Structures are given as structure tokens and as C-alpha cells.
PDB file of N, CA and C in Angstrom:
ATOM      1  N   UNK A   1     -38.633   4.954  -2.725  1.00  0.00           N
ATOM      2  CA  UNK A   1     -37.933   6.202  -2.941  1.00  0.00           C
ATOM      3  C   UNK A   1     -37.009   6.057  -4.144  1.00  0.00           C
ATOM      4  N   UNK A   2     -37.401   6.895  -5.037  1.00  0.00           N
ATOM      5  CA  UNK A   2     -36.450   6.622  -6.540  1.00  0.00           C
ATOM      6  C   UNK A   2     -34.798   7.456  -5.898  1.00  0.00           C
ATOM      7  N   UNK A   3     -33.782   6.994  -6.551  1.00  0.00           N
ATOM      8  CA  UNK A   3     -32.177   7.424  -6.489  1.00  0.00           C
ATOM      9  C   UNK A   3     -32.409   8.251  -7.433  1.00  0.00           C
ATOM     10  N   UNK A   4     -31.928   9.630  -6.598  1.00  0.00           N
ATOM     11  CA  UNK A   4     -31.424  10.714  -7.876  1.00  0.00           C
ATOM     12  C   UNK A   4     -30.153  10.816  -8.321  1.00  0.00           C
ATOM     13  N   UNK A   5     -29.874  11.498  -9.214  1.00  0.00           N
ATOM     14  CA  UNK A   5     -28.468  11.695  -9.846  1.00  0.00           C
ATOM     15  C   UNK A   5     -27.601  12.637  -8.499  1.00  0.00           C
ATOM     16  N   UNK A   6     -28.419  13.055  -8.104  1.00  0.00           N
ATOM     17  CA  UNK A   6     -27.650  13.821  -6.627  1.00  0.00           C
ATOM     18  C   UNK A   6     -27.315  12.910  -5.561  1.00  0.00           C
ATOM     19  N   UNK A   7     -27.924  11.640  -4.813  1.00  0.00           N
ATOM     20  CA  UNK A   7     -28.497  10.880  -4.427  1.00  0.00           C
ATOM     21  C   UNK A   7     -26.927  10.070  -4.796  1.00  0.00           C
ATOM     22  N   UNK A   8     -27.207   9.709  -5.928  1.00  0.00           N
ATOM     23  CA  UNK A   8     -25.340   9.271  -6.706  1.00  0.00           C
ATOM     24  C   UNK A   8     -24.062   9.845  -6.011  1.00  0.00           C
ATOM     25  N   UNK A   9     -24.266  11.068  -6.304  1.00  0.00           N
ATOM     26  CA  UNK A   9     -23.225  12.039  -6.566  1.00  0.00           C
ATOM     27  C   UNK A   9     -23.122  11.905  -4.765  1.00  0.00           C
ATOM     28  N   UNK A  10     -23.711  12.258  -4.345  1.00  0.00           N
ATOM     29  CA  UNK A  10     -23.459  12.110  -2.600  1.00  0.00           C
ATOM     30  C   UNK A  10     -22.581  10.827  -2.571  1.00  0.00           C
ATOM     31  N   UNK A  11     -23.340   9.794  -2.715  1.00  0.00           N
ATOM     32  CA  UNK A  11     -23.085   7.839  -2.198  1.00  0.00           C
ATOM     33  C   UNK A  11     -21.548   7.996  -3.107  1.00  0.00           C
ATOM     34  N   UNK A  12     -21.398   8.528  -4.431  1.00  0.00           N
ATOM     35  CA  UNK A  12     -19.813   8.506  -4.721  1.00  0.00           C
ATOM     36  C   UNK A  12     -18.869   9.179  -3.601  1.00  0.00           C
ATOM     37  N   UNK A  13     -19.408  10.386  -3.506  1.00  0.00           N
ATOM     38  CA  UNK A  13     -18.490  11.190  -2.146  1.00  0.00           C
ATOM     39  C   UNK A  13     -17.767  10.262  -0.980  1.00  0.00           C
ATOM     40  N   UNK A  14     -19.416   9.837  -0.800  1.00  0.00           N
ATOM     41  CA  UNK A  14     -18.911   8.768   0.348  1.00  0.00           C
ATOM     42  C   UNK A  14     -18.039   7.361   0.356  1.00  0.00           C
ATOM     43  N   UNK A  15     -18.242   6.979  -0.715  1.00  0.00           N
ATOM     44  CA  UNK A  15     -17.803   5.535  -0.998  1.00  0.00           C
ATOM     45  C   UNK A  15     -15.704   6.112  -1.645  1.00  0.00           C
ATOM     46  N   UNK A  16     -15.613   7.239  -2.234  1.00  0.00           N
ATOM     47  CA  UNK A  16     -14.140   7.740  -2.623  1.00  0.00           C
ATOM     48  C   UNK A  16     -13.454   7.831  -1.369  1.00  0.00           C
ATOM     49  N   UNK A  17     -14.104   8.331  -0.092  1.00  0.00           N
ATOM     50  CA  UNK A  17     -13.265   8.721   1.249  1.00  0.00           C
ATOM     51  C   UNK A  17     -13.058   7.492   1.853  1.00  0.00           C
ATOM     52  N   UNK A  18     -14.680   6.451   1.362  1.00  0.00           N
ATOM     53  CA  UNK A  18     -13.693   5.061   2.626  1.00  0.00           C
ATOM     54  C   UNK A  18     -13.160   4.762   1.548  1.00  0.00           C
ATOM     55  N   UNK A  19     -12.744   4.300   0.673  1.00  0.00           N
ATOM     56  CA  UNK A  19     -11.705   3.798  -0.272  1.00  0.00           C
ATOM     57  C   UNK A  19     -10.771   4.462  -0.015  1.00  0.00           C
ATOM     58  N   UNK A  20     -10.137   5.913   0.674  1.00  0.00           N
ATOM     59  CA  UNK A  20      -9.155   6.035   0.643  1.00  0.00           C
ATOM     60  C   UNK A  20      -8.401   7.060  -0.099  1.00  0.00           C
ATOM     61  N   UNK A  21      -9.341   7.123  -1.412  1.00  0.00           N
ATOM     62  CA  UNK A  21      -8.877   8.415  -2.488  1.00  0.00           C
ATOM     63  C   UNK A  21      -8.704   9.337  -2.155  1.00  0.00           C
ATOM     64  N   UNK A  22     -10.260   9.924  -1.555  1.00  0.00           N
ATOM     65  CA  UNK A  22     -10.065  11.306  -1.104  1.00  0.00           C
ATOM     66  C   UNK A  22      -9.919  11.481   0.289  1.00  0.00           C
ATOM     67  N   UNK A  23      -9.889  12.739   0.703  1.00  0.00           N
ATOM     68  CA  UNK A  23      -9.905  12.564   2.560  1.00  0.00           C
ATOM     69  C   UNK A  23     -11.351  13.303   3.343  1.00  0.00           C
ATOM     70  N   UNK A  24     -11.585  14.407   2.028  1.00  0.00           N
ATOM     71  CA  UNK A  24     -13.241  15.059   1.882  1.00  0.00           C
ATOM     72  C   UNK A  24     -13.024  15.883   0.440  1.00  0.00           C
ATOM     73  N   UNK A  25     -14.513  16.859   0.685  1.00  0.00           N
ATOM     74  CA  UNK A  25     -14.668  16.991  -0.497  1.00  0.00           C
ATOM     75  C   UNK A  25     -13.796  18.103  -1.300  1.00  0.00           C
ATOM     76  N   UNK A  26     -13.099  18.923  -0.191  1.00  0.00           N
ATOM     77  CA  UNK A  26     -11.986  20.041  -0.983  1.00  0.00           C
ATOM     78  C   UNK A  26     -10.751  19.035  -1.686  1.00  0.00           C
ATOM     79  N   UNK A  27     -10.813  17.851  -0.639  1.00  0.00           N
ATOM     80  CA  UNK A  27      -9.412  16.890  -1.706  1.00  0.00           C
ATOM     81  C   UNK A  27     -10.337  16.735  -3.217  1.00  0.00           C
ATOM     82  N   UNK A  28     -11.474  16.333  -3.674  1.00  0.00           N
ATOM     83  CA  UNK A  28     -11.938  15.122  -4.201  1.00  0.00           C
ATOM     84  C   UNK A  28     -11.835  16.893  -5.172  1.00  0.00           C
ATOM     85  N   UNK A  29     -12.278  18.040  -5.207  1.00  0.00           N
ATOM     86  CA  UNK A  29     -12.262  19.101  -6.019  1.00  0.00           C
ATOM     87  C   UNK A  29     -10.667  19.239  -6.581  1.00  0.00           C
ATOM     88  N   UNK A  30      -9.900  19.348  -5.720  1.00  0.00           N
ATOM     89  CA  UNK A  30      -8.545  19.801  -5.941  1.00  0.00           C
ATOM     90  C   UNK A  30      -7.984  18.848  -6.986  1.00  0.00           C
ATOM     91  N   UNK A  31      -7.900  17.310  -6.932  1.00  0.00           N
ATOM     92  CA  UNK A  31      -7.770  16.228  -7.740  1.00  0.00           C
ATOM     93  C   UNK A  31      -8.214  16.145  -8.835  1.00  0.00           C
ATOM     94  N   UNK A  32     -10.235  16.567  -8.968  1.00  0.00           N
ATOM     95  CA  UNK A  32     -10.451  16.310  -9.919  1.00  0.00           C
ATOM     96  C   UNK A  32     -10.816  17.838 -10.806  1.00  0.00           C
ATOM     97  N   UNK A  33     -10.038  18.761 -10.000  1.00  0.00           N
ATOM     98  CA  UNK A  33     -10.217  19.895 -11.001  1.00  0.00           C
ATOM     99  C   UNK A  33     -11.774  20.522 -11.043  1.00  0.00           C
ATOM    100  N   UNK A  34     -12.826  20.108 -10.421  1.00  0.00           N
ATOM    101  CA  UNK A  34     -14.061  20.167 -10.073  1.00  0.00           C
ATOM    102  C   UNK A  34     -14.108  21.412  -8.975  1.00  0.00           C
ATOM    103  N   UNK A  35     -14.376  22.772  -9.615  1.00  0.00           N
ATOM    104  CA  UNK A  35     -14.788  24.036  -8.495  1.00  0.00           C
ATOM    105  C   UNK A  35     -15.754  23.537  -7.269  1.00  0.00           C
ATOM    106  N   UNK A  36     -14.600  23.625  -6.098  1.00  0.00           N
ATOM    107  CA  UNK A  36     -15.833  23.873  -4.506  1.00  0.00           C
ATOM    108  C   UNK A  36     -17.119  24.011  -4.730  1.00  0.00           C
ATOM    109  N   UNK A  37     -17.492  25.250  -5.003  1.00  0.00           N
ATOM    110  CA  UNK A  37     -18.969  25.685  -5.132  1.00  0.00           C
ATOM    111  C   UNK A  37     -19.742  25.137  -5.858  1.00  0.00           C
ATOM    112  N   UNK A  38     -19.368  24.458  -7.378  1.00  0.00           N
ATOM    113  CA  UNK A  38     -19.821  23.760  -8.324  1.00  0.00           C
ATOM    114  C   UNK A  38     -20.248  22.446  -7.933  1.00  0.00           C
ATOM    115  N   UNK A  39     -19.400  22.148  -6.860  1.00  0.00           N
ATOM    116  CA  UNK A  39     -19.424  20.579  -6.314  1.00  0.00           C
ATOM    117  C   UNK A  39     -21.441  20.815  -5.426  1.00  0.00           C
ATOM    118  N   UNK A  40     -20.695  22.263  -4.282  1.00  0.00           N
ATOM    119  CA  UNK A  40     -21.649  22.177  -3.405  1.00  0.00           C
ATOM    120  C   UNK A  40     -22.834  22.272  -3.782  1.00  0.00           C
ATOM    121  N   UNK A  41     -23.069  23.007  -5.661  1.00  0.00           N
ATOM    122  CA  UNK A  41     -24.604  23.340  -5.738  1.00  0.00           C
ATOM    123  C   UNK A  41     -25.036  22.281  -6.293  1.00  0.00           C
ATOM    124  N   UNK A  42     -24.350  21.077  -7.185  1.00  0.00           N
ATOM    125  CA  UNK A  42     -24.676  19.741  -7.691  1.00  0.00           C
ATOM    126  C   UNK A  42     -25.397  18.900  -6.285  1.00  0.00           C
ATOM    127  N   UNK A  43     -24.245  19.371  -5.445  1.00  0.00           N
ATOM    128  CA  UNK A  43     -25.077  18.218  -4.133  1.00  0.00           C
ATOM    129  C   UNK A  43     -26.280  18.531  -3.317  1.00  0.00           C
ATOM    130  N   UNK A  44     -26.257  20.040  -3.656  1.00  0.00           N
ATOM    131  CA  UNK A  44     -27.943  20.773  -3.202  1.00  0.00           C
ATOM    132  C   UNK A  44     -28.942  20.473  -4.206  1.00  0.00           C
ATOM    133  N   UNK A  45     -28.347  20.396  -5.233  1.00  0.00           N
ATOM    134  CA  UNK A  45     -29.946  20.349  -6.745  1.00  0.00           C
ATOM    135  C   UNK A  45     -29.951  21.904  -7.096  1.00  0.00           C
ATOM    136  N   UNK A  46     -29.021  22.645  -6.679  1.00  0.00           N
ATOM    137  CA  UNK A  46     -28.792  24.011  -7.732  1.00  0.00           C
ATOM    138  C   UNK A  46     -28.587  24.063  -8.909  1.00  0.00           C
ATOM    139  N   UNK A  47     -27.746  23.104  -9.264  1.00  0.00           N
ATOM    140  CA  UNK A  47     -27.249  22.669 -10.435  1.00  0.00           C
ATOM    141  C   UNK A  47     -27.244  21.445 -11.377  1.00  0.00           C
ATOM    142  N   UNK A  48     -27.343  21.675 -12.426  1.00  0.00           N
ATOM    143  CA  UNK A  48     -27.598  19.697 -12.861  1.00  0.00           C
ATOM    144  C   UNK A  48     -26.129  19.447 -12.386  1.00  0.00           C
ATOM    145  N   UNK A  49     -26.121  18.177 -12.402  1.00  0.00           N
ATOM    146  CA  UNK A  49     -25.005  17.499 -12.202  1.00  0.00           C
ATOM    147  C   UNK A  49     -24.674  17.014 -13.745  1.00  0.00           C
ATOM    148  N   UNK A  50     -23.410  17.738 -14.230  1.00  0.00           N
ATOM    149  CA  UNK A  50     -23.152  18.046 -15.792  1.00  0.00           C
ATOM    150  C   UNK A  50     -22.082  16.523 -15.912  1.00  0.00           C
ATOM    151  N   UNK A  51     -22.061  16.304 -17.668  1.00  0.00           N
ATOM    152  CA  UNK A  51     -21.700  15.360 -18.072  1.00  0.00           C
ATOM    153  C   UNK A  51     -20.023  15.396 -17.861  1.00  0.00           C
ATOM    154  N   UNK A  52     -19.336  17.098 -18.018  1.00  0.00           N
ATOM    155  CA  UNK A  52     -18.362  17.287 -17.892  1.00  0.00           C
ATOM    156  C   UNK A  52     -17.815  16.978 -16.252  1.00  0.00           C
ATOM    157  N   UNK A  53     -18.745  17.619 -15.759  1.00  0.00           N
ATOM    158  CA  UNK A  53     -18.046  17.725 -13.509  1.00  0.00           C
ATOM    159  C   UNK A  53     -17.947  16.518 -13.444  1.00  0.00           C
ATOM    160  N   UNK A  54     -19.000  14.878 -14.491  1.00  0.00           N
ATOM    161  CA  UNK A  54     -18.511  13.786 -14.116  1.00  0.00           C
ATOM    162  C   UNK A  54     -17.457  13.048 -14.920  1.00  0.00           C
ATOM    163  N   UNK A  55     -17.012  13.608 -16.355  1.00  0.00           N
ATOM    164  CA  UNK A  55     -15.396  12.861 -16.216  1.00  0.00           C
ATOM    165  C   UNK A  55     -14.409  13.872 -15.563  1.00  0.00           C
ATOM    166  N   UNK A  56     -14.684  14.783 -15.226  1.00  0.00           N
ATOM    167  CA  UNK A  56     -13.184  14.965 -14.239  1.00  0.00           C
ATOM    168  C   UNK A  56     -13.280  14.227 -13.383  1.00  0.00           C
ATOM    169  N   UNK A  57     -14.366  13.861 -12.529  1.00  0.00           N
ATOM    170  CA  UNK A  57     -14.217  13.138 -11.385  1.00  0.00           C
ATOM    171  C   UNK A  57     -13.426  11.685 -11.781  1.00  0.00           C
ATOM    172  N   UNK A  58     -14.409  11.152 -13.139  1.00  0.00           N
ATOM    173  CA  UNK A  58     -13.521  10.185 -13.176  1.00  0.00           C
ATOM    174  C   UNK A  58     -12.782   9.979 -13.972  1.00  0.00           C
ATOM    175  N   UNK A  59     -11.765  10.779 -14.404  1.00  0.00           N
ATOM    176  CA  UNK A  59     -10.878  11.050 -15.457  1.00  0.00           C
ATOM    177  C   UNK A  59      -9.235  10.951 -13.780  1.00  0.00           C
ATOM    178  N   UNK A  60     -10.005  11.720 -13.194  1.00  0.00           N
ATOM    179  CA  UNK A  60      -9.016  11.544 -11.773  1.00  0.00           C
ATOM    180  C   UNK A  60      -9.093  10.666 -10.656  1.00  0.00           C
ATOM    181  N   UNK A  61     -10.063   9.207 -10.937  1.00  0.00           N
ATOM    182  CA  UNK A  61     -10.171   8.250 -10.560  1.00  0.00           C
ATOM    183  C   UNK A  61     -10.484   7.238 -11.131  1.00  0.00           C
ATOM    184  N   UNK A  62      -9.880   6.801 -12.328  1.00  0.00           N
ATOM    185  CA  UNK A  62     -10.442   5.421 -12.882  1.00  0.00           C
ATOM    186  C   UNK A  62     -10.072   4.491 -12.299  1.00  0.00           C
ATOM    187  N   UNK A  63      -9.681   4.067 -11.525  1.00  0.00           N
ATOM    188  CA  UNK A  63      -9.923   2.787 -10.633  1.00  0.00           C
ATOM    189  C   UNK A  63     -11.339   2.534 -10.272  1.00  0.00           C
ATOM    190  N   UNK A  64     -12.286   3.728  -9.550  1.00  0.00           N
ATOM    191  CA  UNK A  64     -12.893   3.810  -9.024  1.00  0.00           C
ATOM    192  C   UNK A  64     -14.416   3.718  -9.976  1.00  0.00           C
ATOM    193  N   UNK A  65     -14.221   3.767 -11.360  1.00  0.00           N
ATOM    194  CA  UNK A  65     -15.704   3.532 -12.571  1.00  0.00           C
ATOM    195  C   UNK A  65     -15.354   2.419 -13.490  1.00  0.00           C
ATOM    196  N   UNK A  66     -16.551   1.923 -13.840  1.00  0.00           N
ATOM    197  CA  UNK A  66     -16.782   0.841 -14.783  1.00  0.00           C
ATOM    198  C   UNK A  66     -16.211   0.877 -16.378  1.00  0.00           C
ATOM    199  N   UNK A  67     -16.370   2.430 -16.254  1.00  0.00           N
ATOM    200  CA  UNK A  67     -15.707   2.496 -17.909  1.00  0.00           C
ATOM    201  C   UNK A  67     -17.286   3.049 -18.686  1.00  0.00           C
ATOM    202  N   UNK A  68     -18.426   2.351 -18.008  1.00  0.00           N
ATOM    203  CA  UNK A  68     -19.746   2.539 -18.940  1.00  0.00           C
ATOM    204  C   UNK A  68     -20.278   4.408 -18.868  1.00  0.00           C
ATOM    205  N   UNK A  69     -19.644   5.009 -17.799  1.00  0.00           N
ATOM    206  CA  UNK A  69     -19.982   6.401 -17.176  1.00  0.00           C
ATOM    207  C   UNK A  69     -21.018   5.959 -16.039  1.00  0.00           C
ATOM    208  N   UNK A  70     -21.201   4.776 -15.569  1.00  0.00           N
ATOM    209  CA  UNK A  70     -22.031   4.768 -14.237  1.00  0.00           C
ATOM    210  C   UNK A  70     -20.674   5.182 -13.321  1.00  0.00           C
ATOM    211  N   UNK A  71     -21.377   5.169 -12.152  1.00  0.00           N
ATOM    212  CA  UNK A  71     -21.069   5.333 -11.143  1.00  0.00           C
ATOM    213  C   UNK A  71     -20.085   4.055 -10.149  1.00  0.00           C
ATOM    214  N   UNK A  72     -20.158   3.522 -10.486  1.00  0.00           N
ATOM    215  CA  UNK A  72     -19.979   2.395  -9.848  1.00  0.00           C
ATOM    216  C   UNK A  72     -18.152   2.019  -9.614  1.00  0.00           C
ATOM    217  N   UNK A  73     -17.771   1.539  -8.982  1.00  0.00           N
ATOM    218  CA  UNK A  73     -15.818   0.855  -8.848  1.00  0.00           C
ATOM    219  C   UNK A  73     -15.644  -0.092 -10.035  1.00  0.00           C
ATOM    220  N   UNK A  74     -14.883   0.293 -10.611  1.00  0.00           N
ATOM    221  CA  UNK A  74     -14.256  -0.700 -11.745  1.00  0.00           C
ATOM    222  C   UNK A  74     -13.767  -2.230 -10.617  1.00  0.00           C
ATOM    223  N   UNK A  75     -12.815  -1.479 -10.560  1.00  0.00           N
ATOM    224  CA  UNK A  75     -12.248  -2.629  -9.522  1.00  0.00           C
ATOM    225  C   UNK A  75     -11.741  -2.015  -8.031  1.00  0.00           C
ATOM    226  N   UNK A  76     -11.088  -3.477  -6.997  1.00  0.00           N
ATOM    227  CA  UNK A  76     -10.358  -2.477  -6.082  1.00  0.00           C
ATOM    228  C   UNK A  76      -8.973  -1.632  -6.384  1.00  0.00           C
ATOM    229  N   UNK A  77      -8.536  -0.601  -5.704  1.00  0.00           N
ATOM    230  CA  UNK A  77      -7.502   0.068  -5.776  1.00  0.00           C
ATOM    231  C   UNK A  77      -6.483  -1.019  -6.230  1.00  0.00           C
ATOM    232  N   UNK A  78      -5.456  -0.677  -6.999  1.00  0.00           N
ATOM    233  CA  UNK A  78      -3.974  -1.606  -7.625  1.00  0.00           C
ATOM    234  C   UNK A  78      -3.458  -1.369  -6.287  1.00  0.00           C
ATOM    235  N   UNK A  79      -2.145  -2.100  -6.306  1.00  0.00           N
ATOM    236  CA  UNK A  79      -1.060  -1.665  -5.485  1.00  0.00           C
ATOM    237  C   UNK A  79      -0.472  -0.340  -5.909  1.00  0.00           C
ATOM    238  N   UNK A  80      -0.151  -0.118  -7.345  1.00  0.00           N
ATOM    239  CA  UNK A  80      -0.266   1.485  -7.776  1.00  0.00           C
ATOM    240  C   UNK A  80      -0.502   2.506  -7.636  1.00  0.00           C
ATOM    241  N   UNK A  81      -2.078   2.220  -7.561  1.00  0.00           N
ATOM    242  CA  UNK A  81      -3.333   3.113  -6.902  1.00  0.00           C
ATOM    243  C   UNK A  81      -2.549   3.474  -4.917  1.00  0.00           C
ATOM    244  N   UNK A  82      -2.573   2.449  -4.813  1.00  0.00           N
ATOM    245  CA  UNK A  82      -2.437   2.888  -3.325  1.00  0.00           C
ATOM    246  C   UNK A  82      -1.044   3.109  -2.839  1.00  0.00           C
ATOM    247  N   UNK A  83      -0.356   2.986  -3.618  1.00  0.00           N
ATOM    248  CA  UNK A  83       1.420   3.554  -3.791  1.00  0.00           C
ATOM    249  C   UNK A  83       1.050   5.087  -3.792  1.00  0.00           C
ATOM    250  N   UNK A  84       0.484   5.634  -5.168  1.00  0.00           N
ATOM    251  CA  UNK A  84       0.229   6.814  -5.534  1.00  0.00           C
ATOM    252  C   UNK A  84      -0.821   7.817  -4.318  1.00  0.00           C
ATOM    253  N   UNK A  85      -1.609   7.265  -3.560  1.00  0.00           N
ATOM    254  CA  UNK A  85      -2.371   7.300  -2.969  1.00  0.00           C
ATOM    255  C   UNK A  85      -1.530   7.578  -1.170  1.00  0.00           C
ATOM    256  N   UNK A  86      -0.667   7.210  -1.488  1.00  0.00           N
ATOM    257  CA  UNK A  86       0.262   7.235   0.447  1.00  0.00           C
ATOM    258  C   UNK A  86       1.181   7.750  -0.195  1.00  0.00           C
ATOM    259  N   UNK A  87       1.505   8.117  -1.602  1.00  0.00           N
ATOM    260  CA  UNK A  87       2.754   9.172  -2.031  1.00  0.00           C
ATOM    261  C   UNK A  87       2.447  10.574  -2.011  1.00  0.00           C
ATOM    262  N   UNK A  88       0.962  10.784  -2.241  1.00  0.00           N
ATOM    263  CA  UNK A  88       0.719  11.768  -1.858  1.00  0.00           C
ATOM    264  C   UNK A  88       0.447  12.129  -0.705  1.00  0.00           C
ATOM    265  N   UNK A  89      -0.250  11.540  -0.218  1.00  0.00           N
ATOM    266  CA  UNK A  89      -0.607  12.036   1.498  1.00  0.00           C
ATOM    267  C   UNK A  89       0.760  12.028   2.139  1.00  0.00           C
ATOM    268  N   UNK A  90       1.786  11.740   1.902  1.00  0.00           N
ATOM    269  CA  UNK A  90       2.897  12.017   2.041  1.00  0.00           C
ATOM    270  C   UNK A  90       3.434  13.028   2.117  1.00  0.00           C
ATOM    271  N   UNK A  91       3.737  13.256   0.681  1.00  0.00           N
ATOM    272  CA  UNK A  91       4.262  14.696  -0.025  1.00  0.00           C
ATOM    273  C   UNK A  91       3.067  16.151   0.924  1.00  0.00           C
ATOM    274  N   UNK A  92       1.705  15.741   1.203  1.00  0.00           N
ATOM    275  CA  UNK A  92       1.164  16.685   1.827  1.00  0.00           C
ATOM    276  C   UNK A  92       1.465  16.851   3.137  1.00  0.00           C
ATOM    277  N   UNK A  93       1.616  15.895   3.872  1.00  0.00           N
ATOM    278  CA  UNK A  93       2.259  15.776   4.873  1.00  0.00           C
ATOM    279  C   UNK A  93       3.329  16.484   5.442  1.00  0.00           C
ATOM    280  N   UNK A  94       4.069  16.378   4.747  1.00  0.00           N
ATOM    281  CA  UNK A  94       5.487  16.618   4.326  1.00  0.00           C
ATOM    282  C   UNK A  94       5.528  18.467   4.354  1.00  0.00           C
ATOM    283  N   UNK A  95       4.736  18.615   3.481  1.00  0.00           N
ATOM    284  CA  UNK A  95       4.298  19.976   3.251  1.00  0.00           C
ATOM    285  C   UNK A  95       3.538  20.774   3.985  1.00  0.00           C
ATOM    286  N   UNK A  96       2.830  20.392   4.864  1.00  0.00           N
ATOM    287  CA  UNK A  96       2.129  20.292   6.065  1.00  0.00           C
ATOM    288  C   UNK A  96       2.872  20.852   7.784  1.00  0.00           C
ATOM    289  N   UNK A  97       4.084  20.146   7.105  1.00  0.00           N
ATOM    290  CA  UNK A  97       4.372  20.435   8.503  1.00  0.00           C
ATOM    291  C   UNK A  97       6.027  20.954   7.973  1.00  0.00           C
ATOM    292  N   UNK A  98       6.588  21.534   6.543  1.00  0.00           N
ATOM    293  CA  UNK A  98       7.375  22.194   6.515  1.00  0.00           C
ATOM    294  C   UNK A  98       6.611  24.044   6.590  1.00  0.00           C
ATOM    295  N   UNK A  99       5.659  24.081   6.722  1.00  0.00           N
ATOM    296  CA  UNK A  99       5.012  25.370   6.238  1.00  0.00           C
ATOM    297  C   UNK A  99       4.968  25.627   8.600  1.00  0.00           C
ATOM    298  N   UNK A 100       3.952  24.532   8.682  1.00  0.00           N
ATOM    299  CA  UNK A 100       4.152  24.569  10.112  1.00  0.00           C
ATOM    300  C   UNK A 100       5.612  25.002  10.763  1.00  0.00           C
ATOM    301  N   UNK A 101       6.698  24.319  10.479  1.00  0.00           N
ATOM    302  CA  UNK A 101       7.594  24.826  11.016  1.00  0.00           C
ATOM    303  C   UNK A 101       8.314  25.999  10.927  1.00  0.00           C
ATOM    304  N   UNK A 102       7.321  26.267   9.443  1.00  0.00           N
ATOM    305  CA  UNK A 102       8.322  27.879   8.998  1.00  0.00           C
ATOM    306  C   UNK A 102       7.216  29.141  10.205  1.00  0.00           C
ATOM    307  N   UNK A 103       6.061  28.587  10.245  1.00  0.00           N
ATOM    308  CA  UNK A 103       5.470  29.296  11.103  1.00  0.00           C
ATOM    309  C   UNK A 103       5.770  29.850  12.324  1.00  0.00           C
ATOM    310  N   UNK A 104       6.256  28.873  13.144  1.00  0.00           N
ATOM    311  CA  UNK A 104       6.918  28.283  14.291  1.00  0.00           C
ATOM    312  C   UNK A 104       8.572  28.920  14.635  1.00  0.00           C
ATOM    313  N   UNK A 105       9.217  28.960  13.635  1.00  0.00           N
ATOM    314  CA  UNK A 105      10.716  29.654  13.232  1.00  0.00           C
ATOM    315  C   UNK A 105      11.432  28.278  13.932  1.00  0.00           C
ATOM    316  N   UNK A 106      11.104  27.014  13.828  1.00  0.00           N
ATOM    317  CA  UNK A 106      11.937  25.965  13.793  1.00  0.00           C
ATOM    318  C   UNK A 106      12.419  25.634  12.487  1.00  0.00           C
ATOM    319  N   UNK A 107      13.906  25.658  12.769  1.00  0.00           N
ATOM    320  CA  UNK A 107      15.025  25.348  12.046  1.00  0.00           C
ATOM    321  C   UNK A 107      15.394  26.218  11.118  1.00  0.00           C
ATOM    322  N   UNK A 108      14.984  27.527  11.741  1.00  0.00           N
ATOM    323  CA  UNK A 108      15.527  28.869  10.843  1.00  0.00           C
ATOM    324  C   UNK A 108      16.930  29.199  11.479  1.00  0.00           C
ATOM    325  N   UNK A 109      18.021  29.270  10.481  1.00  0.00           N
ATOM    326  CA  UNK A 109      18.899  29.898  11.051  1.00  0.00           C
ATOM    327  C   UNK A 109      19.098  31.992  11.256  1.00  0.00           C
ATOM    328  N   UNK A 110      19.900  32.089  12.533  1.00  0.00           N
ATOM    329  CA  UNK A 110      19.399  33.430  12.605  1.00  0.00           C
ATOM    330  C   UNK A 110      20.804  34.051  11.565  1.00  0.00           C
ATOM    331  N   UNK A 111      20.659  34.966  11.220  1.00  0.00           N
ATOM    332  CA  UNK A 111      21.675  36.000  10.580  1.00  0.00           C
ATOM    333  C   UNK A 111      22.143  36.826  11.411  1.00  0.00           C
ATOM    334  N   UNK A 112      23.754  36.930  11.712  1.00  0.00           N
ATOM    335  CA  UNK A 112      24.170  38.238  12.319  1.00  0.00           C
ATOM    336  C   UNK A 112      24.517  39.400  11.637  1.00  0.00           C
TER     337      UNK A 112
END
């Protein structure tokens, strides 16, 4: 069975979430600036999978490529990488559950 360029583009998906980068594929769009739908028709074969959709991807993950434009992990995550990486899931976090609480009307003060 020959590997397609889709075939790629999937096995990257998968290999960015256990590494940690992304969490799925609306993170791995939002990061790399890569439209939802654009993502979804590359991974159907609607679309070529363009030279551009692949440096955003890795323009917003170079840890994760060789440098040559394959596909492949440069290296593992820095301590950097994974500083930046739990600073955000943080900050979303964070954000996550200040929106939750505004929902909720915890820790609203009332006005008389």
C-alpha cells in the first residue's frame, strides 16, 4: 500500500496530539492559522494538500519538522516547548472556567 500525502497529513495529526502540541484538530487550526474546513477537505482528498496549509502547520510547530519540509520531528519538545505548551493550556484553562463562572453568576457582585 503506497503512503499518500493525505495518509501524512492524518499520521502528523496524530503524532502532534500524543506529543502534546495539540489537543485535536480545532487546536492544531487555531495555532496554525489553517481554516477547519480546509483542514477537513485535505484529510478527505477534496483538496490537494497545498505547500502553503503545510508551513503554517509548521511555521507553528518547528520543534515538530526536520527543516527539509518532510514531515517528520526535528527533535523532542525543549523544556521551552513544553513551558509554552502548559502556559497555554493554562491561560485556556483559566479562561475556561472564568467564562464558566460568569455563566453560573459566581463571584458576581449584586448592585443595590
Amino acid at each position: 500500500m503506497q503512503v499518500t500525502d493525505k495518509d501524512e497529513l492524518i499520521r502528523l495529526i496524530k503524532e502532534l496530539k500524543a506529543a502534546g502540541f495539540i489537543y485535536n484538530e480545532a487546536d492544531l487550526c487555531q495555532k496554525s492559522g489553517v481554516p477547519q474546513s480546509y483542514l477537513s477537505d485535505m484529510k478527505a482528498g477534496r483538496r490537494p494538500i497545498s505547500e502553503e496549509m503545510l508551513q503554517r502547520i509548521e511555521h507553528a510547530f518547528p520543534a515538530f519538522f526536520s527543516g527539509d519540509g518532510t514531515l517528520e520531528r526535528r527533535q523532542e519538545p525543549t523544556l521551552g516547548d513544553l513551558a509554552r505548551m502548559i502556559a497555554d493550556h493554562d491561560m485556556r484553562f483559566h479562561d475556561q472556567m472564568e467564562r464558566l463562572m460568569d455563566a453560573m453568576g459566581v463571584g458576581k457582585k449584586e448592585t443595590a
